[in-house]
Short mmCIF file of C-alpha atoms and ligand atoms in Angstrom, two decimals:
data_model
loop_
_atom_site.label_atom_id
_atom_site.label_comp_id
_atom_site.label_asym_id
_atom_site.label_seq_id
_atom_site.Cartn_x
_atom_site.Cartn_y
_atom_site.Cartn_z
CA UNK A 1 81.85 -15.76 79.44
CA UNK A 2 81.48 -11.93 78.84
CA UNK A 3 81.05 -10.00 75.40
CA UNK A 4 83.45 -7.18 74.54
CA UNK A 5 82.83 -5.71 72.02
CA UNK A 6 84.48 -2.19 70.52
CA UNK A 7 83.39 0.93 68.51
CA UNK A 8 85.45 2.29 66.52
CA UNK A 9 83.36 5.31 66.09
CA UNK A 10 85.45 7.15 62.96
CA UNK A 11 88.70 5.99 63.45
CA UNK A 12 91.31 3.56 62.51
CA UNK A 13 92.15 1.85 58.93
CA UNK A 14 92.33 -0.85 57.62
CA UNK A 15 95.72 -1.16 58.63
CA UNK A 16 95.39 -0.44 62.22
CA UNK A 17 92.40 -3.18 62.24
CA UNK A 18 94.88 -5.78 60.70
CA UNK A 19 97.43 -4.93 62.86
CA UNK A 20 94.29 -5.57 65.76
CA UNK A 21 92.85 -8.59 64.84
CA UNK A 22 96.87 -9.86 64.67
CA UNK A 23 97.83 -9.12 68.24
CA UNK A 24 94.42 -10.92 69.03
CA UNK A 25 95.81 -14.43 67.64
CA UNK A 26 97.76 -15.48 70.41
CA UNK A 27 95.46 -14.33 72.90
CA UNK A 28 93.49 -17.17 75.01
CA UNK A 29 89.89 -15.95 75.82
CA UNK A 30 86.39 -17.68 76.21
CA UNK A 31 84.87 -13.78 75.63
CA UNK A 32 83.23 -12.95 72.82
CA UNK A 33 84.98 -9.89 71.36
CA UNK A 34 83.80 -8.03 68.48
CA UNK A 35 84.70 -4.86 67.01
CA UNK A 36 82.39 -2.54 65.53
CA UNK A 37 84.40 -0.50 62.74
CA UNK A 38 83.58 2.09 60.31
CA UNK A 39 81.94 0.49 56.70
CA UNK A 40 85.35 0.26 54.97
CA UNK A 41 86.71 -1.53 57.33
CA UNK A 42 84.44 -4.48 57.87
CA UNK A 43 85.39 -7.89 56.54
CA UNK A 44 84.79 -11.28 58.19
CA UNK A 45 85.87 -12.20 61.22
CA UNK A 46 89.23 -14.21 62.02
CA UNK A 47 91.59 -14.84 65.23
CA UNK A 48 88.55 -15.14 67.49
CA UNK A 49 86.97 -11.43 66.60
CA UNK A 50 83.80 -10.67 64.51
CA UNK A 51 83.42 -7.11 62.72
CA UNK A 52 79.80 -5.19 63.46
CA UNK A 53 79.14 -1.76 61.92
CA UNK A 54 77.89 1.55 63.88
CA UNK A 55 74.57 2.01 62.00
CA UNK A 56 72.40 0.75 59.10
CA UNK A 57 69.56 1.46 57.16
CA UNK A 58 66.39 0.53 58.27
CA UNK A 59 65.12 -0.16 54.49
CA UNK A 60 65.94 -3.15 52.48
CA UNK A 61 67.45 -1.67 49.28
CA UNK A 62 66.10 1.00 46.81
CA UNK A 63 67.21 5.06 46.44
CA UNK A 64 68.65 5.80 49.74
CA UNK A 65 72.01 7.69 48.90
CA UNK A 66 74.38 7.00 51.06
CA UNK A 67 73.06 4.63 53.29
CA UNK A 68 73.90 1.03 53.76
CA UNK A 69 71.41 -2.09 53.99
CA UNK A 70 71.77 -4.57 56.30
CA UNK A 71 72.14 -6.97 53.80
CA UNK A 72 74.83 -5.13 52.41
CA UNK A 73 76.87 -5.61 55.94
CA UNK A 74 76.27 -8.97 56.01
CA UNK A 75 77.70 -9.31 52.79
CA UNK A 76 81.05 -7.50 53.83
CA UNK A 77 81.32 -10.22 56.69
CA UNK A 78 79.61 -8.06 59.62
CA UNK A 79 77.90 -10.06 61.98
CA UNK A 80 76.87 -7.10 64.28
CA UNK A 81 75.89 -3.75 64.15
CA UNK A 82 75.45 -0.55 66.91
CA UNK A 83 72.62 1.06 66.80
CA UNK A 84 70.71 3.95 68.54
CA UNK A 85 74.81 4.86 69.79
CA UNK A 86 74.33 8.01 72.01
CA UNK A 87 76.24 10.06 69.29
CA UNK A 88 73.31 9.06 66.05
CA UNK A 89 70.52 9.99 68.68
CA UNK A 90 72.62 12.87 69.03
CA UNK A 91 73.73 14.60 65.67
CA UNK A 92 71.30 12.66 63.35
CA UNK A 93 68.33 13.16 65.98
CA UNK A 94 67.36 9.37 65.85
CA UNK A 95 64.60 8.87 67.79
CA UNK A 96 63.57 5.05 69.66
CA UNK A 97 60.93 4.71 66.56
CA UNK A 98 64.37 4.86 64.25
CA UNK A 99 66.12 2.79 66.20
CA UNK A 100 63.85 -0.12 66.55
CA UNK A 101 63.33 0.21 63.05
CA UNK A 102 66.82 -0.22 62.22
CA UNK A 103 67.03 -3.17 64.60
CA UNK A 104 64.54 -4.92 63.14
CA UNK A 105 66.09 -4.15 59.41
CA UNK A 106 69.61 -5.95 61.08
CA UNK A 107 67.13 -9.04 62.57
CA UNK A 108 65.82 -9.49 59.28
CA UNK A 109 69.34 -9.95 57.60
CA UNK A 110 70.52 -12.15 60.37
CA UNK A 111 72.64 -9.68 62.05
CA UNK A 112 72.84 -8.78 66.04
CA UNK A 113 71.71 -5.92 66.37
CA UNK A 114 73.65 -3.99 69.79
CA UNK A 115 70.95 -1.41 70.73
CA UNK A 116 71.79 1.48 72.57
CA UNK A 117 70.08 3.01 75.22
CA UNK A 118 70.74 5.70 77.94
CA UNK A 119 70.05 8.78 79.35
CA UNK A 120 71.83 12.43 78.97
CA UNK A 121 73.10 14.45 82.02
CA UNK A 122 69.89 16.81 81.57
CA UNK A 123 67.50 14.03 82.18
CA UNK A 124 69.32 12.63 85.18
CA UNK A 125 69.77 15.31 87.14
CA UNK A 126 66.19 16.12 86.66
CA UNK A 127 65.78 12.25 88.02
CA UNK A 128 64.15 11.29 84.42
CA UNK A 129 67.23 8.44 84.42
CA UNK A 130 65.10 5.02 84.86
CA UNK A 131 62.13 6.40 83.06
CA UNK A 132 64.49 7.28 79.77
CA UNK A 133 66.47 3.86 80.65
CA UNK A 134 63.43 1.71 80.51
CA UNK A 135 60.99 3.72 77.96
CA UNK A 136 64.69 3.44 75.57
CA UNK A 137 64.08 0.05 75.60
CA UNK A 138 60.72 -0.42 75.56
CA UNK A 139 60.63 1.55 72.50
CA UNK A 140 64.50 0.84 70.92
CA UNK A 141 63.58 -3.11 71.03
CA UNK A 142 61.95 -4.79 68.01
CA UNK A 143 58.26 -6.03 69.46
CA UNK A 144 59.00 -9.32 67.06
CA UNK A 145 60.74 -11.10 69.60
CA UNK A 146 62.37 -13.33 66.64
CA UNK A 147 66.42 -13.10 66.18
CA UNK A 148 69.22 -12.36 68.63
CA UNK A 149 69.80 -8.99 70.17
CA UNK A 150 71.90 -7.55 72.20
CA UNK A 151 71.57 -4.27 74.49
CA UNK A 152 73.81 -1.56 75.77
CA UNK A 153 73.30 0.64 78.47
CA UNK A 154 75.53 3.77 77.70
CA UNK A 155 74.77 6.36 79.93
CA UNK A 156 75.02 9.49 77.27
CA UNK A 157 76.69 11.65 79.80
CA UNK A 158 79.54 9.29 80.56
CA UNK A 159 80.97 8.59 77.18
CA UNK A 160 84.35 9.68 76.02
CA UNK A 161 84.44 11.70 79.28
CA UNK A 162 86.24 9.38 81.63
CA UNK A 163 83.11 9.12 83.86
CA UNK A 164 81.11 6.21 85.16
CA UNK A 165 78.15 6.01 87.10
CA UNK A 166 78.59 4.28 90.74
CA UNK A 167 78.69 0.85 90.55
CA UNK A 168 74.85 0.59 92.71
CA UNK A 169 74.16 2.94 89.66
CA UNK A 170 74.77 0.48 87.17
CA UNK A 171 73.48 -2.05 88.91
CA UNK A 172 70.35 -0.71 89.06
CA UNK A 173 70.18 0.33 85.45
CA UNK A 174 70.85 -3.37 84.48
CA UNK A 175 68.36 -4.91 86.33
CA UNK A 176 65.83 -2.88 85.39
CA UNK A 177 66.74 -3.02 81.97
CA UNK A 178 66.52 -7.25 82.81
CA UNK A 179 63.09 -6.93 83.99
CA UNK A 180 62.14 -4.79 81.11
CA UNK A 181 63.28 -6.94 78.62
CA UNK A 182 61.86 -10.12 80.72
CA UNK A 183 58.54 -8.70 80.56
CA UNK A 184 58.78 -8.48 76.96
CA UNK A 185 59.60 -11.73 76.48
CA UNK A 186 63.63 -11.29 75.57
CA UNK A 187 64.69 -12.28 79.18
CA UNK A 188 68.30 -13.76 78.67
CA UNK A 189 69.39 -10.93 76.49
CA UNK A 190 72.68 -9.98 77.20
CA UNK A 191 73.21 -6.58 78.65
CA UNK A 192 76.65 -4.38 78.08
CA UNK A 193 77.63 -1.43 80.23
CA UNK A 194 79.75 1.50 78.10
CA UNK A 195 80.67 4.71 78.45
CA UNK A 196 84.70 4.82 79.98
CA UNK A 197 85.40 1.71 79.87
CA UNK A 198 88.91 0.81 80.79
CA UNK A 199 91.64 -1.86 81.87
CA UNK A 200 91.21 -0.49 84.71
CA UNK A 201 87.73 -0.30 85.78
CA UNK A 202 86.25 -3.30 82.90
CA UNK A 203 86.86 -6.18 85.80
CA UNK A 204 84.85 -4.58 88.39
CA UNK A 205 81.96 -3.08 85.92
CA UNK A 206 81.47 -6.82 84.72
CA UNK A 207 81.81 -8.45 87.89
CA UNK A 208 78.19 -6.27 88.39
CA UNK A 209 75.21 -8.04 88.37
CA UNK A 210 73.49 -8.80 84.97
CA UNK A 211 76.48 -7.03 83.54
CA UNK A 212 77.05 -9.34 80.42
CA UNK A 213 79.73 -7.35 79.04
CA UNK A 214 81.11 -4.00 77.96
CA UNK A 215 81.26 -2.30 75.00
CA UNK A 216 84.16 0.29 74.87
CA UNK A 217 85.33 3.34 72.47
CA UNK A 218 88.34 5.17 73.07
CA UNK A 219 90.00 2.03 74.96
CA UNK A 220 89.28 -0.22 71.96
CA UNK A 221 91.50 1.57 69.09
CA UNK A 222 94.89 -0.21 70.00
CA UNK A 223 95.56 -3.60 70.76
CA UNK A 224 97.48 -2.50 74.44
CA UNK A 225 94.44 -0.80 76.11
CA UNK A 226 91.77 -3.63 74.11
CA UNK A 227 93.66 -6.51 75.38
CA UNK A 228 94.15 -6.20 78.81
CA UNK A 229 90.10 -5.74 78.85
CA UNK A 230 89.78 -8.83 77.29
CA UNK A 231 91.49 -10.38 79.54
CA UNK A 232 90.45 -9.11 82.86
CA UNK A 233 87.34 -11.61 82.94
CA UNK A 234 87.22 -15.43 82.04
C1 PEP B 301 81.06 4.45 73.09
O1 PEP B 301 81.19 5.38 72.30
O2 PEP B 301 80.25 3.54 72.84
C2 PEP B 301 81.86 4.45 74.29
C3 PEP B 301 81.57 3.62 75.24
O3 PEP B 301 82.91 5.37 74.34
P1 PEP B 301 84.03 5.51 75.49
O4 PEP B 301 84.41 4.12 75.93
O5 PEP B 301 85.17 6.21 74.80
O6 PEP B 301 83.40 6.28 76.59
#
């Protein structure tokens, strides 16, 4: 059993995630699929998908214009939500301090939180990679080890530009991201790969070791490039 789950990033409509979660109905899988939309879209879950959302606030309520509480996504029907994506870390300079706190915010409201950790092209050709990799989650992941989470190792250079690290390079992202979260007491956690996820490459990135699932963006907007990842594990 694998989890794939989608971002949505800014994209889609209500519409197009109706006409989604339909052409899901008739199909058989023991995955966990999800599909992390933008705010207006979220609603509960049906034909074997759950909605998540793509950030939150890390405060509980109060004058925060513009932001949404945790609470407040759990009360649209989310049951997930992305945070620290590559792209917030990017153009809203969130830092691992931001992140964790925004993790913890989802914990507390009984969400999974997906954290998102990886490193830029900078810091791996300067051979920074693991160090970002592990200190990402070392830092990203709530130190209350209370409440589900779930990581994702997006490697910041990779997404939405139809590359992927060699498989031995994901491989050795993973486990170290295991051991990391082992040794702070979260061992079990599932770990996603994402950044170019497709039909396909999906089988052969999850048939990785401690490769619990993918998360995928461009390939999750329409039910004939979602579905055939889907269903390329059991
Ligand atoms: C993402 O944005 O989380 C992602 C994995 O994007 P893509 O699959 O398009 O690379």
């Amino acid at each position: 059993m694998k989890i794939i789950a989608g971002n949505w990033k800014m994209n889609g409509s209500r519409a197009a995630l109706e006409t989604m979660i339909n052409s899901l109905r008739d199909v058989n899988t023991p995955n966990t699929v999800i599909l992390c939309v933008p705010y207006t879209m979220l609603r509960t879950g049906a034909n074997g998908v759950q909605t998540g959302a793509q950030d939150v606030s890390p405060h509980v309520a109060g004058a925060y214009t513009g932001d949404i509480s945790a609470q407040m996504l759990a009360d649209a029907g989310a049951k997930y939500v992305i945070v620290g994506h590559s792209e917030r870390r990017a153009y809203h300079n969130e830092t691992n301090a931001v992140v964790r706190s925004k993790a913890q915010a989802a914990i507390n409201a009984g969400l999974v939180p997906i954290i998102c950790v990886g490193e830029t092209m900078d810091e791996k050709q300067a051979g920074k990679a693991m160090a970002v990799i592990e200190s990402g989650v070392r830092e990203s992941v709530p130190s209350d080890e209370n409440g589900k989470i779930i990581i994702a190792y997006e490697p910041r250079w990779a997404i939405g530009a139809g590359l992927t690290p060699t498989s031995s390079e994901i491989a050795q992202a993973h486990a170290l991201i295991a051991r990391t979260l082992k040794s702070m007491g979260r061992g079990g956690t599932p770990i996603l790969y994402g950044a170019s996820v497709k039909a396909g490459n999906a089988a052969a990135i999850m048939s990785i070791p401690n490769v619990d699932g993918v998360l995928v963006g461009g390939a999750s907007l329409k039910p004939d490039d979602f579905i055939p990842i889907i269903t390329s594990v059991k």
